[in-house]
Coordinates of C-alpha atoms and ligand atoms in Angstrom, one line a residue:
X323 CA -165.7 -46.8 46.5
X324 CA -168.4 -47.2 44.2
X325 CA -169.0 -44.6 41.3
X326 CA -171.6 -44.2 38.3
X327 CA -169.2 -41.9 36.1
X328 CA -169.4 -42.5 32.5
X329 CA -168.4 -41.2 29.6
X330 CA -170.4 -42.2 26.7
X331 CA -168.6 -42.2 23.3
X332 CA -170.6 -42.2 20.1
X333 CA -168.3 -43.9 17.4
X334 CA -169.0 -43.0 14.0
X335 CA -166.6 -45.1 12.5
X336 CA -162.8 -43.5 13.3
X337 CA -159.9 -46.5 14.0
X338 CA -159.5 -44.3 16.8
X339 CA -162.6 -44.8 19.0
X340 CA -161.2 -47.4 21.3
X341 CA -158.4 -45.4 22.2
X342 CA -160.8 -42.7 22.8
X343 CA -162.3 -45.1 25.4
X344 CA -158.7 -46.1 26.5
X345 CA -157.6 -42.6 27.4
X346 CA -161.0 -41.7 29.2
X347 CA -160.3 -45.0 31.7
X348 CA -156.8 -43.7 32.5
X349 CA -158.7 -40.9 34.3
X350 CA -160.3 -43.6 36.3
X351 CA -163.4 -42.7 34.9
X352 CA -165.8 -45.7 33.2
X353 CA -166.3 -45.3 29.5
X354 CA -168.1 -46.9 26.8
X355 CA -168.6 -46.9 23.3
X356 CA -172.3 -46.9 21.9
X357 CA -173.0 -47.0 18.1
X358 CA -174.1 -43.2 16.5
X359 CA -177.6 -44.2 15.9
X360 CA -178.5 -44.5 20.0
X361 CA -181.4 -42.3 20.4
X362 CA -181.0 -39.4 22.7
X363 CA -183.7 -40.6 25.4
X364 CA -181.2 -44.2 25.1
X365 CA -178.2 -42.3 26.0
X366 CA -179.6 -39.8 28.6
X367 CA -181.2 -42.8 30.4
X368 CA -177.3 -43.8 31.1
X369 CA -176.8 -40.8 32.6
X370 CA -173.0 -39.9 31.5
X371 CA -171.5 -37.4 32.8
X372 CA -170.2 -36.4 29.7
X373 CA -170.6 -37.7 25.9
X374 CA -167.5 -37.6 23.1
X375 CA -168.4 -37.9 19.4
X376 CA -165.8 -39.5 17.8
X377 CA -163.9 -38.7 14.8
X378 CA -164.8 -40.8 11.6
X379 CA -163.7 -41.6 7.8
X380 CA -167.2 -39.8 6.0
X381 CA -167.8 -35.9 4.9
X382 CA -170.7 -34.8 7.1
X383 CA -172.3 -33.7 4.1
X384 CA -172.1 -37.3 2.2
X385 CA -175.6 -39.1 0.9
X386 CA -175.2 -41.3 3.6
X387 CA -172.9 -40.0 6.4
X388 CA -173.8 -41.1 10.2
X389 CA -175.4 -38.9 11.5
X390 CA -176.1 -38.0 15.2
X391 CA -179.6 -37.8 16.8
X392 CA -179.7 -34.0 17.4
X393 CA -181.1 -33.7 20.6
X394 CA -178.0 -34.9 21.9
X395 CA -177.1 -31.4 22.5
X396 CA -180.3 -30.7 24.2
X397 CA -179.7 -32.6 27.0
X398 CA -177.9 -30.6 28.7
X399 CA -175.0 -32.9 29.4
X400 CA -171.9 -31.9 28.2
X401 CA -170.2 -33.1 24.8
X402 CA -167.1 -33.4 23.0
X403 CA -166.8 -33.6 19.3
X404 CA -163.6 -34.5 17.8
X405 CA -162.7 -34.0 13.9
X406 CA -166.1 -35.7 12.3
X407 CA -167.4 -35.0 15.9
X408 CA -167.1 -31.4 15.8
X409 CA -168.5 -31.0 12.1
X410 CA -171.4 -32.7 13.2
X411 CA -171.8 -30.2 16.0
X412 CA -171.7 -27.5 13.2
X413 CA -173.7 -29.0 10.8
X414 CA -177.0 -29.8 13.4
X415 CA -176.4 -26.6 15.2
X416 CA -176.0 -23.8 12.3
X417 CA -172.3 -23.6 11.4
X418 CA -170.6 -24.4 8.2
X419 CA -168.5 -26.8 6.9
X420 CA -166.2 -26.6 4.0
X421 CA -166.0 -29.9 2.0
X422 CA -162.2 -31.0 0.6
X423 CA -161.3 -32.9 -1.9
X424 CA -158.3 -33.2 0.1
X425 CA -157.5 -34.8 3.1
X426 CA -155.0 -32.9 5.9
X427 CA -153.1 -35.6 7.4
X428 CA -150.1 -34.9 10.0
X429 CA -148.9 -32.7 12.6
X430 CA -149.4 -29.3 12.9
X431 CA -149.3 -26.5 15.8
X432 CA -152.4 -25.4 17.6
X433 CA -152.4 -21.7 19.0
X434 CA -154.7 -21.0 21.9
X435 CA -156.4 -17.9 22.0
X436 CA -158.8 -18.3 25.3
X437 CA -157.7 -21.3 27.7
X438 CA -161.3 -21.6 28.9
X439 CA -161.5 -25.0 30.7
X440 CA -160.8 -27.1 28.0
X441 CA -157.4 -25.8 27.5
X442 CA -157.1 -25.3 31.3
X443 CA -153.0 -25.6 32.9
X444 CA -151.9 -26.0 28.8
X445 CA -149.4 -23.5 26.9
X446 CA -150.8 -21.2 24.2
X447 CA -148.7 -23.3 21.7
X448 CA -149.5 -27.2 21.2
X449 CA -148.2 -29.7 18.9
X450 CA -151.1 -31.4 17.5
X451 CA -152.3 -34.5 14.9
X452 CA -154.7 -33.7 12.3
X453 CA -156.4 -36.6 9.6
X454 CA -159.3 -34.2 8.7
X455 CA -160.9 -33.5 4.9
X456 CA -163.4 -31.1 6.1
X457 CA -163.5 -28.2 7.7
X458 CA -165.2 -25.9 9.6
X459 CA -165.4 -22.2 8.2
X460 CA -168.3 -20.9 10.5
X461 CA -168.9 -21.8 14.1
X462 CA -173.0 -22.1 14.7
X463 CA -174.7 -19.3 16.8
X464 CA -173.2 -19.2 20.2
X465 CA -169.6 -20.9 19.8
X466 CA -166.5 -19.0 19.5
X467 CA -163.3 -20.3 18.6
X468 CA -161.2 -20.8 21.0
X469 CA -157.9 -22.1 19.4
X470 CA -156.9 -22.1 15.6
X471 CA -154.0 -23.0 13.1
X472 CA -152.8 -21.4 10.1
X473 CA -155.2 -23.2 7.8
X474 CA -158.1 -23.8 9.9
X475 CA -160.0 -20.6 11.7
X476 CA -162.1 -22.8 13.9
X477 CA -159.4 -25.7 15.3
X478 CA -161.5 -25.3 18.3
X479 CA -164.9 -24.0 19.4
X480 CA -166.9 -23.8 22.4
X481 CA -170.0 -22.8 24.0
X482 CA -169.0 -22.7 27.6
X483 CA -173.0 -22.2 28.7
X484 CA -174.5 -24.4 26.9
X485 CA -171.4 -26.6 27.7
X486 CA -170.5 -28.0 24.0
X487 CA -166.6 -28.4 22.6
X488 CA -165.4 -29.1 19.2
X489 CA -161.9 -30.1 18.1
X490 CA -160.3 -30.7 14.8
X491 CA -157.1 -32.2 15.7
X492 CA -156.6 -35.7 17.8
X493 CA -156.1 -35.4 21.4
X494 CA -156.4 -39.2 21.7
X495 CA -153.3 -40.1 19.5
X496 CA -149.6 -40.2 20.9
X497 CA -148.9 -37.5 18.3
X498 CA -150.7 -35.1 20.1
X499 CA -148.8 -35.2 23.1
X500 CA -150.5 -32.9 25.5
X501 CA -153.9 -34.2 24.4
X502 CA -154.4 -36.4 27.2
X503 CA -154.5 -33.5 29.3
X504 CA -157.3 -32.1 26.8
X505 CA -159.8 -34.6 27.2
X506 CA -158.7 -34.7 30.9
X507 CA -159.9 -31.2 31.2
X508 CA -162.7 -32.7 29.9
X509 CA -163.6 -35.2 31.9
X510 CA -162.7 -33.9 35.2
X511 CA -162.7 -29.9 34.6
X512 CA -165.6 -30.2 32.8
X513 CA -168.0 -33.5 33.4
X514 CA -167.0 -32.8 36.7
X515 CA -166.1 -36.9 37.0
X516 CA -163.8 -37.8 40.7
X517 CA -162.2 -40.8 38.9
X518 CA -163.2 -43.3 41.6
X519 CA -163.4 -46.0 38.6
X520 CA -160.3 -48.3 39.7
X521 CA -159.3 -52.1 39.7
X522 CA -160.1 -52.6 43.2
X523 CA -164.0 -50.6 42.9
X524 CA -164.5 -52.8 39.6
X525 CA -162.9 -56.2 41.7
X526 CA -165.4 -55.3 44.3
X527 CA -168.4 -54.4 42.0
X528 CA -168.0 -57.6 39.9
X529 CA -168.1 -60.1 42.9
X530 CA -171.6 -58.3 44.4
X531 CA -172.8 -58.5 40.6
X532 CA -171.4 -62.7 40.2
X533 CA -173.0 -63.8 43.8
X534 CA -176.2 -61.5 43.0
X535 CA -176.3 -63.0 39.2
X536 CA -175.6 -67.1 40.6
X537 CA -176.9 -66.9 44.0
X538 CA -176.4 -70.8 45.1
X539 CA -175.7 -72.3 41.1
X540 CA -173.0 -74.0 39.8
X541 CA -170.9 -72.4 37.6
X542 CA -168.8 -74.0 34.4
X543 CA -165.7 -72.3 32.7
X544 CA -163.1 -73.8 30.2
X545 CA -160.0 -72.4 31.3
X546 CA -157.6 -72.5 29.0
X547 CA -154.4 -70.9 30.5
X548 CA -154.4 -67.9 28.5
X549 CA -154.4 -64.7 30.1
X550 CA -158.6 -64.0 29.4
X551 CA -160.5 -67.5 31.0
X552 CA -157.7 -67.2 33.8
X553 CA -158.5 -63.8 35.4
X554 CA -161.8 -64.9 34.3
X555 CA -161.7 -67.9 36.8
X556 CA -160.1 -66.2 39.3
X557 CA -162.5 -63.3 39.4
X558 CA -165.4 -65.8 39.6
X559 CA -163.5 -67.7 41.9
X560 CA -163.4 -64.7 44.0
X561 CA -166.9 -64.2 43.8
X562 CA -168.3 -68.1 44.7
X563 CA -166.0 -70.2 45.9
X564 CA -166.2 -73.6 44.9
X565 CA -169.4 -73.4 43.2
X566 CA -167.3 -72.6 40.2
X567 CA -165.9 -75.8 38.4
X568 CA -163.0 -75.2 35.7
X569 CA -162.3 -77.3 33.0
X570 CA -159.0 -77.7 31.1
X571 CA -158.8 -79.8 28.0
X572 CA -155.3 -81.2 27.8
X573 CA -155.1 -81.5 24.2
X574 CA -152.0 -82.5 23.6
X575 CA -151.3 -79.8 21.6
X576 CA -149.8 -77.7 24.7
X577 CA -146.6 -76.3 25.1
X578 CA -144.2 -77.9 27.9
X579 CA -145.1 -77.5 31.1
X580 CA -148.5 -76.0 30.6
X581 CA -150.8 -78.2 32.0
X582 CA -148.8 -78.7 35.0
X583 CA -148.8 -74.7 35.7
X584 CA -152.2 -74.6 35.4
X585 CA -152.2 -77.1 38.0
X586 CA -150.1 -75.7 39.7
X587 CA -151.5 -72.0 40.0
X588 CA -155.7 -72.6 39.6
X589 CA -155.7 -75.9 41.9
X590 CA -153.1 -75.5 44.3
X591 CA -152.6 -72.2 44.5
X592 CA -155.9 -70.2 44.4
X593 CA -157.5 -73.4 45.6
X594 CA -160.2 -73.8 42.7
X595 CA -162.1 -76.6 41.7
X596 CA -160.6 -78.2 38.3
X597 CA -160.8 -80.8 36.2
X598 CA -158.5 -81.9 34.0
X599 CA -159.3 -83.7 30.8
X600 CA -156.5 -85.4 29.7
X601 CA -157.4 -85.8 26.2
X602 CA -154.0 -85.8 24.2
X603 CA -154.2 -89.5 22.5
X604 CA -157.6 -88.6 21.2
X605 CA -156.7 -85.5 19.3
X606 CA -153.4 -87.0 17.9
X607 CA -155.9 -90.2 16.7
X608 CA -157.9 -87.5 15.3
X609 CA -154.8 -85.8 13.6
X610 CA -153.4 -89.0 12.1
X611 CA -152.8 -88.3 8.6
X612 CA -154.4 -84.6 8.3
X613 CA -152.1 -82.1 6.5
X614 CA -154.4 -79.8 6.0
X615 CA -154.7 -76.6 8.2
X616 CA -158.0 -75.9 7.7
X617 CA -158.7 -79.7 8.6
X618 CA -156.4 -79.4 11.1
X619 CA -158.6 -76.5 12.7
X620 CA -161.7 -78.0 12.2
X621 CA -161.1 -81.3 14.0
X622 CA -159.4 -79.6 17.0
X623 CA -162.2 -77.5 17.2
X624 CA -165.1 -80.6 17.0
X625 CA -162.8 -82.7 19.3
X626 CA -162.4 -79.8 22.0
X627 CA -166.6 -79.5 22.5
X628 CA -166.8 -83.1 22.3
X629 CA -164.3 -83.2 25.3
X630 CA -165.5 -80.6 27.0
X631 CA -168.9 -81.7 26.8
X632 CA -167.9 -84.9 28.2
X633 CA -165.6 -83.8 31.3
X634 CA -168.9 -81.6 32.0
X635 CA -170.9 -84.5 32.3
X636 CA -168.9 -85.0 35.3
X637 CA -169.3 -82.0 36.7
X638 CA -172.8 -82.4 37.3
X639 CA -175.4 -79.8 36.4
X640 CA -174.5 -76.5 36.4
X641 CA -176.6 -73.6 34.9
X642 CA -174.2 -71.0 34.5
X643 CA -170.9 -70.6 31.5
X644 CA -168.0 -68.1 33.0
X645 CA -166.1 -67.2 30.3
X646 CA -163.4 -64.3 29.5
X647 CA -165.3 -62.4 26.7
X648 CA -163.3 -58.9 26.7
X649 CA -164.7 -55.2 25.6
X650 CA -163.1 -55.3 22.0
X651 CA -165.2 -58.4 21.7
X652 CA -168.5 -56.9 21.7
X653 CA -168.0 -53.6 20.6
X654 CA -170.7 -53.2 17.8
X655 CA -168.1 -52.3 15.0
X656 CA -169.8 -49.3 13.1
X657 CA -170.1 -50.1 9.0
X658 CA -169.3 -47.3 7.1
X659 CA -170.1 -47.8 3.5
X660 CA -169.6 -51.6 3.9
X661 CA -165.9 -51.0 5.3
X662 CA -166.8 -52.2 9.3
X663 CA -163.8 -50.4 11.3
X664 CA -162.7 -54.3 12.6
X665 CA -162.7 -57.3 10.9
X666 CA -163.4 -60.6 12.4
X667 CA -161.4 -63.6 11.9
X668 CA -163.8 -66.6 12.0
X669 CA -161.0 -69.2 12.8
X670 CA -159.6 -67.7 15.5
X671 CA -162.7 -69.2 17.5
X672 CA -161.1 -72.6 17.0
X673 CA -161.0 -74.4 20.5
X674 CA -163.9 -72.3 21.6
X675 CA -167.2 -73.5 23.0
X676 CA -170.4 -73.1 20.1
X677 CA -173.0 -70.0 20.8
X678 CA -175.7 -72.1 21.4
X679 CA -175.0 -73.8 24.3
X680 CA -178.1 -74.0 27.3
X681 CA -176.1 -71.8 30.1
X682 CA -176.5 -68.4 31.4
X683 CA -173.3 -66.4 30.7
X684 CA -171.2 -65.0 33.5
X685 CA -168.7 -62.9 31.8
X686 CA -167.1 -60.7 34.5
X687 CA -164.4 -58.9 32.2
X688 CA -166.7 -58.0 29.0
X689 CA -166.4 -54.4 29.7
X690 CA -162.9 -54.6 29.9
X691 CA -159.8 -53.7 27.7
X692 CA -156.7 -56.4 27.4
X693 CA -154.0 -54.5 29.6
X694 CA -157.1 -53.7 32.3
X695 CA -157.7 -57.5 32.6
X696 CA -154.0 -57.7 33.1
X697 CA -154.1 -55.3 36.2
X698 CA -157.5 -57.2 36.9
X699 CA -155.2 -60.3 37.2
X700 CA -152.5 -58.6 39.2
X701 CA -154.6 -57.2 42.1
X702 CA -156.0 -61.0 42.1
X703 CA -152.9 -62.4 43.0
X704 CA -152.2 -64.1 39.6
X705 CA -148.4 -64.8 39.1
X706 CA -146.8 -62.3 36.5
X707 CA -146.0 -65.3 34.2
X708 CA -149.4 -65.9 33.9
X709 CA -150.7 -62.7 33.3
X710 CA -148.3 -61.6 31.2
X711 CA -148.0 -64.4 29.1
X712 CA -147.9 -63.6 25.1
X713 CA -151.3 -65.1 23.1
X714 CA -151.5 -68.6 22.2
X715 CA -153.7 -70.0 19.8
X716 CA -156.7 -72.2 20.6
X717 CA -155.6 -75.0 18.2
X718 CA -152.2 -75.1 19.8
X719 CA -148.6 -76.4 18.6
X720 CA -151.2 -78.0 15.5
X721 CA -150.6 -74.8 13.6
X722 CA -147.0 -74.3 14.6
X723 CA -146.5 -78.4 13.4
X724 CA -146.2 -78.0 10.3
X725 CA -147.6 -81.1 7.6
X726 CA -148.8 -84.6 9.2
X727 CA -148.8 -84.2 13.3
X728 CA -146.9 -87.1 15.1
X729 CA -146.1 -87.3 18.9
X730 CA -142.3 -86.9 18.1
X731 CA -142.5 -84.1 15.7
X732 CA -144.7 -82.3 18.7
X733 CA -141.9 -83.5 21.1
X734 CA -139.5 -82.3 19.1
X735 CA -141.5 -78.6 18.8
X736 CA -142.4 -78.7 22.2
X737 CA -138.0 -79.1 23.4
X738 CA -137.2 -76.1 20.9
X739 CA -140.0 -73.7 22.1
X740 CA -139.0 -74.4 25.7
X741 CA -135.8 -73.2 24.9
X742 CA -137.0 -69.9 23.3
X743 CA -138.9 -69.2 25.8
X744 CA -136.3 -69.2 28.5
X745 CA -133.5 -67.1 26.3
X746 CA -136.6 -64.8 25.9
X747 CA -137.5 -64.2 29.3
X748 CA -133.8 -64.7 30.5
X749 CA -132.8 -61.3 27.9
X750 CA -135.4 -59.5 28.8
X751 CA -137.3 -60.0 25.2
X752 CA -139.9 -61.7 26.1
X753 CA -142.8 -59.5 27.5
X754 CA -141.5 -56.9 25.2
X755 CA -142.4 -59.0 21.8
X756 CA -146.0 -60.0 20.7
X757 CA -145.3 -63.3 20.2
X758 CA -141.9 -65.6 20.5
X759 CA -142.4 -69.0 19.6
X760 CA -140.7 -72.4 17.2
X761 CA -142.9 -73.4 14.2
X762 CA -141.3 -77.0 13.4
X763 CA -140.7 -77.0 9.4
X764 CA -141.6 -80.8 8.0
X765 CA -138.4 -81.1 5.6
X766 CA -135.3 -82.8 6.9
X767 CA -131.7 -81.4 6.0
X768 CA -128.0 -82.8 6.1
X769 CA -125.9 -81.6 8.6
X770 CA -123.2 -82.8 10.4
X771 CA -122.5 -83.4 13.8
X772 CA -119.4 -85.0 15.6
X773 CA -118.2 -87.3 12.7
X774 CA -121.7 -88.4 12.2
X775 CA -123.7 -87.1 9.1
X776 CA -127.5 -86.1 10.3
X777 CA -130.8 -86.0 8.9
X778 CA -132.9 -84.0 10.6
X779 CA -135.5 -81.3 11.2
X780 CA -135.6 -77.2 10.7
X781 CA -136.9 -75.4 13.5
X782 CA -138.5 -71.7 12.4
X783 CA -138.0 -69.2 15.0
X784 CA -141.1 -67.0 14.6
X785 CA -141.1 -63.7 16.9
X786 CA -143.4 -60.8 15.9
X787 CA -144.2 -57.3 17.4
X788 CA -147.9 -56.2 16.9
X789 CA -150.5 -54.0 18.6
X790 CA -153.5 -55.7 18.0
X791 CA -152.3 -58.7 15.5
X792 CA -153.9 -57.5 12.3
X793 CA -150.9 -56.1 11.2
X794 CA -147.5 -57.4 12.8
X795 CA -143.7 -57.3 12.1
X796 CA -140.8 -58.9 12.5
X797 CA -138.9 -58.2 15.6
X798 CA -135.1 -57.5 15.2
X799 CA -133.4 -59.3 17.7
X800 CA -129.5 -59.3 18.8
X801 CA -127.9 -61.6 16.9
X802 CA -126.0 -62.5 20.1
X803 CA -129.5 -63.2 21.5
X804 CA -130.2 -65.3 17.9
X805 CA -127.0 -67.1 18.1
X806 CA -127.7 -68.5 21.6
X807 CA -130.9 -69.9 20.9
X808 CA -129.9 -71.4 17.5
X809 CA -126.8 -72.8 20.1
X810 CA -128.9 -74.2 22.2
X811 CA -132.4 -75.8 19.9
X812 CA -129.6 -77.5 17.7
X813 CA -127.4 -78.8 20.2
X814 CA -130.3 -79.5 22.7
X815 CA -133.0 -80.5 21.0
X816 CA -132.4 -84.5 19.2
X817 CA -134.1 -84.1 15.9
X818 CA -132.9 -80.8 14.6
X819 CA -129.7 -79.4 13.1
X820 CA -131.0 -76.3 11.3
X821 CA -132.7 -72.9 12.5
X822 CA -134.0 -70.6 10.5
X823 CA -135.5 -67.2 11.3
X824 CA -138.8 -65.8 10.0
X825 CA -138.6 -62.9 8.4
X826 CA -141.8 -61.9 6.8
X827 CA -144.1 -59.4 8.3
X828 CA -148.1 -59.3 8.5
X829 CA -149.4 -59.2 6.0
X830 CA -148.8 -60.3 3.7
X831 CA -147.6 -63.4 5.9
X832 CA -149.7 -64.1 9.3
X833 CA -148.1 -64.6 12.5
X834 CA -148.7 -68.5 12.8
X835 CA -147.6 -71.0 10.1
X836 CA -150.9 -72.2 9.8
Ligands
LIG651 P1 -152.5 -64.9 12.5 O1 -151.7 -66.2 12.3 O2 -153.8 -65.0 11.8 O3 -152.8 -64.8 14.1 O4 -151.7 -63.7 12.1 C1 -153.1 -63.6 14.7 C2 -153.2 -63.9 16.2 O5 -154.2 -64.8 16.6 C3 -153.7 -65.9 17.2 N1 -154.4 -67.1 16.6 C4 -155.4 -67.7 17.2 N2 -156.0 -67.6 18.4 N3 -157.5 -69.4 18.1 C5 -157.0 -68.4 18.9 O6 -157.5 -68.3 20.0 C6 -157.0 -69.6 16.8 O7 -157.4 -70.5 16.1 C7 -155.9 -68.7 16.4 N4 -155.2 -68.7 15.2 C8 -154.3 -67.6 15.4 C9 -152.2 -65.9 16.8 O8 -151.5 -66.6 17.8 C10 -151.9 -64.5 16.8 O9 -151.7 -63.9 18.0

């Protein structure tokens, strides 16, 4: 079925905006986030059904606090303002807000005092999460309050005709754990949205959209066999057949049996066009000598274009790029007093294709979150190892080879992560980690084995959990689970006698070696 729902959410800057976004989708209604300084007309002209301020770090009353273009609430569309979102709402439309020096961080308990339809099916008494400094001590002309707590008077307003809600608290955090129903009541009880926003309307939307947008062209696309460019593939696959072309650089930097799944899955099994560029002797040529991660980066990244732009060649001419560009990825991040809510790492383009390239873009998946590519994936067909699989970086087992690269060293690396892999997946760990993976250490240790003194390699074993991979820790295995691995890698793997297990968490470490 096809639906124009949407919920437009104005982010003035919280860390919590995307989940905002997040939570609407679970109601199978389309969200997106637009930056606070749209203009009214802008955002009427999308015709949401409903519109959510979102919380954000500044005091509404600050020299330069975002601000919202007033007419918003003119529009007669309905909106939600949460925390920042709702002083806003007072401060345009007449009420007063109390500035704190303090801020009120943590949970408290909301008490309802007139359901109304945002509190709709929910007990009079609700657990809630406040991270508020402000707050409001007079509700503007024609709002009451419609829930409080014992320090704040106004913990929620309304003004059901004109059809504007404020909230204090949270109701997109876990800690407020009935507030998905809140902004559900929201969304359905009062945007009125069906929630006819699934995988299978977007699957069916995004093929009309990729044969309307390419008609009879070729399209190009470096897959890379993580999770993104594959659904990506498949999706345009979907959409036009074997005018799509895929390319995959074999750098030689791949983990075992990777190039032979991607085979495996993309040619034979969905039946796509790909080419493989099997370029693994020129990158280790490349490599010869280099120490130096940032080197290291920068002549994977020079060598992968160069490939690429070669193995195109032989594609003949195509005028359109697919590639896996996700929502996070162009989310406008909103600066608040220089502090932009997400920071950008530049190298963690490495192994991706320059901006300035001649194509059209074809990037089915750009309004999409990470775990909604994933089901994406699923209803495609993709095999659960593929769309599940934990991240990978783009310059490969280079950053996880630690000092000069050699074929043996990666050999070596490649053996021991093979083996982590499988105790992983075999225990159950694996899809429950961010990342489980062997960083090959380039110092050599005695050991002894048989009768025979050795000389060989430590392997790191480097397994992480994370939400997003700014910030990551340390997972704490079994150490039955520890003690089979380190069995195996030293007894398996010719070339190492030693394991050692990272313990560090991000920051101030990172997750690779490199
Ligand atoms: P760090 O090591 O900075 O890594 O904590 C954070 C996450 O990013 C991945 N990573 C990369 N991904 N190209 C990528 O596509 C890169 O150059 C790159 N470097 C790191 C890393 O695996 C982790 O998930």
């Amino acid at each position: 079925m096809e639906t124009n729902e949407r919920i437009v959410i104005l982010d003035f800057g919280s860390q919590y905006t995307q989940v905002i976004a997040r939570r609407v989708r679970e109601f199978h209604v389309f969200s997106e986030i637009l930056p606070h300084t749209t203009a009214a007309a802008d955002l009427a002209a999308r015709r949401p059904n409903g519109i959510i301020l979102s919380g954000g770090p500044a005091s509404v009353y600050a020299p330069n606090a975002p601000q919202v273009d007033p007419r918003v609430f003119a529009l007669g569309i309905p909106v939600l303002g949460i925390c920042y979102g709702m002083q806003l709402i007072a401060k345009n439309l007449g009420g007063k807000v109390h500035q704190s020096t303090h801020r009120e961080y943590g949970r408290g308990t909301l008490t309802v005092k007139s359901a109304g339809k945002l509190f709709a099916r929910l007990p009079r008494r609700l657990e809630i999460w406040n991270s508020h400094g402000d707050k409001l001590i007079r509700a503007p002309k024609g709002f009451k309050a419609v829930a409080v707590t014992d320090s704040a008077p106004f913990a929620a307003i309304e003004d059901a005709d004109r059809q504007l809600y404020g909230i204090q608290f949270h109701p997109e955090v876990a800690h407020t754990p009935r507030g998905r129903e809140i902004l559900g009541n929201f969304v359905t009880g009062i945007c009125r949205c069906t929630g006819a926003w699934t995988m299978a309307s977007f699957i069916d939307r995004a093929v009309a959209d990729i044969r309307a947008q390419v008609g009879k062209e070729r399209v190009i696309l470096g897959l890379s066999g993580g999770v993104d460019s594959s659904v990506a593939a498949a999706l345009i696959h979907q959409a036009v057949g074997r005018q799509l072309t895929c390319i995959y650089v074999d750098n030689g930097l791949m983990r075992a049996n990777e190039t032979a799944s991607v085979k495996r899955i993309f040619a034979n099994g969905l039946g796509l066009k790909l080419v493989v560029a099997d370029a693994g002797a020129g990158f280790l040529r490349k490599l010869r000598g280099v120490t130096e991660p940032e080197r290291k980066r920068k002549i994977i990244g020079a060598e992968f274009i160069r490939v690429f732009e070669r193995a195109k060649k032989s594609v003949g001419t195509a005028q359109f790029l697919g590639q896996g560009t996700l929502y996070p990825d162009i989310i406008e991040s909103v600066s608040i007093d220089g502090n932009p809510a997400a920071l950008i790492k530049s190298h963690h383009n490495v192994g991706g294709l320059p901006k300035n390239m001649k194509f059209k873009l074809v990037e089915p998946l750009k309004q999409l979150f990470k775990d909604e590519v994933r089901a994406v994936g699923e209803a495609l067909g993709l095999p659960q190892e593929m769309v599940w699989r934990q991240p990978f970086p783009g310059p490969g087992l280079a950053v996880r080879c630690l000092g000069e690269i050699t074929a043996e060293k990666l050999n070596i690396l490649r053996a021991a992560d093979a083996i982590i892999i499988e105790e992983m997946k075999r225990s159950g760990w694996y899809y429950k980690v961010w990342q489980s993976f062997a960083v090959l250490l380039p110092v050599r240790s005695v050991g002894v084995m048989g009768d025979e003194r050795t000389y060989d390699y430590t392997i790191a074993l480097r397994c992480v959990d994370s939400q997003d991979a700014m910030t990551a820790d340390w997972t704490r295995l079994p150490h039955d689970l520890l003690a089979k691995i380190s069995n195996r890698v030293i007894n398996e793997v010719r070339g190492v006698n030693r394991m050692a297990l990272d313990i560090s968490s991000k920051p101030p470490a990172t997750i690779e070696w490199e």
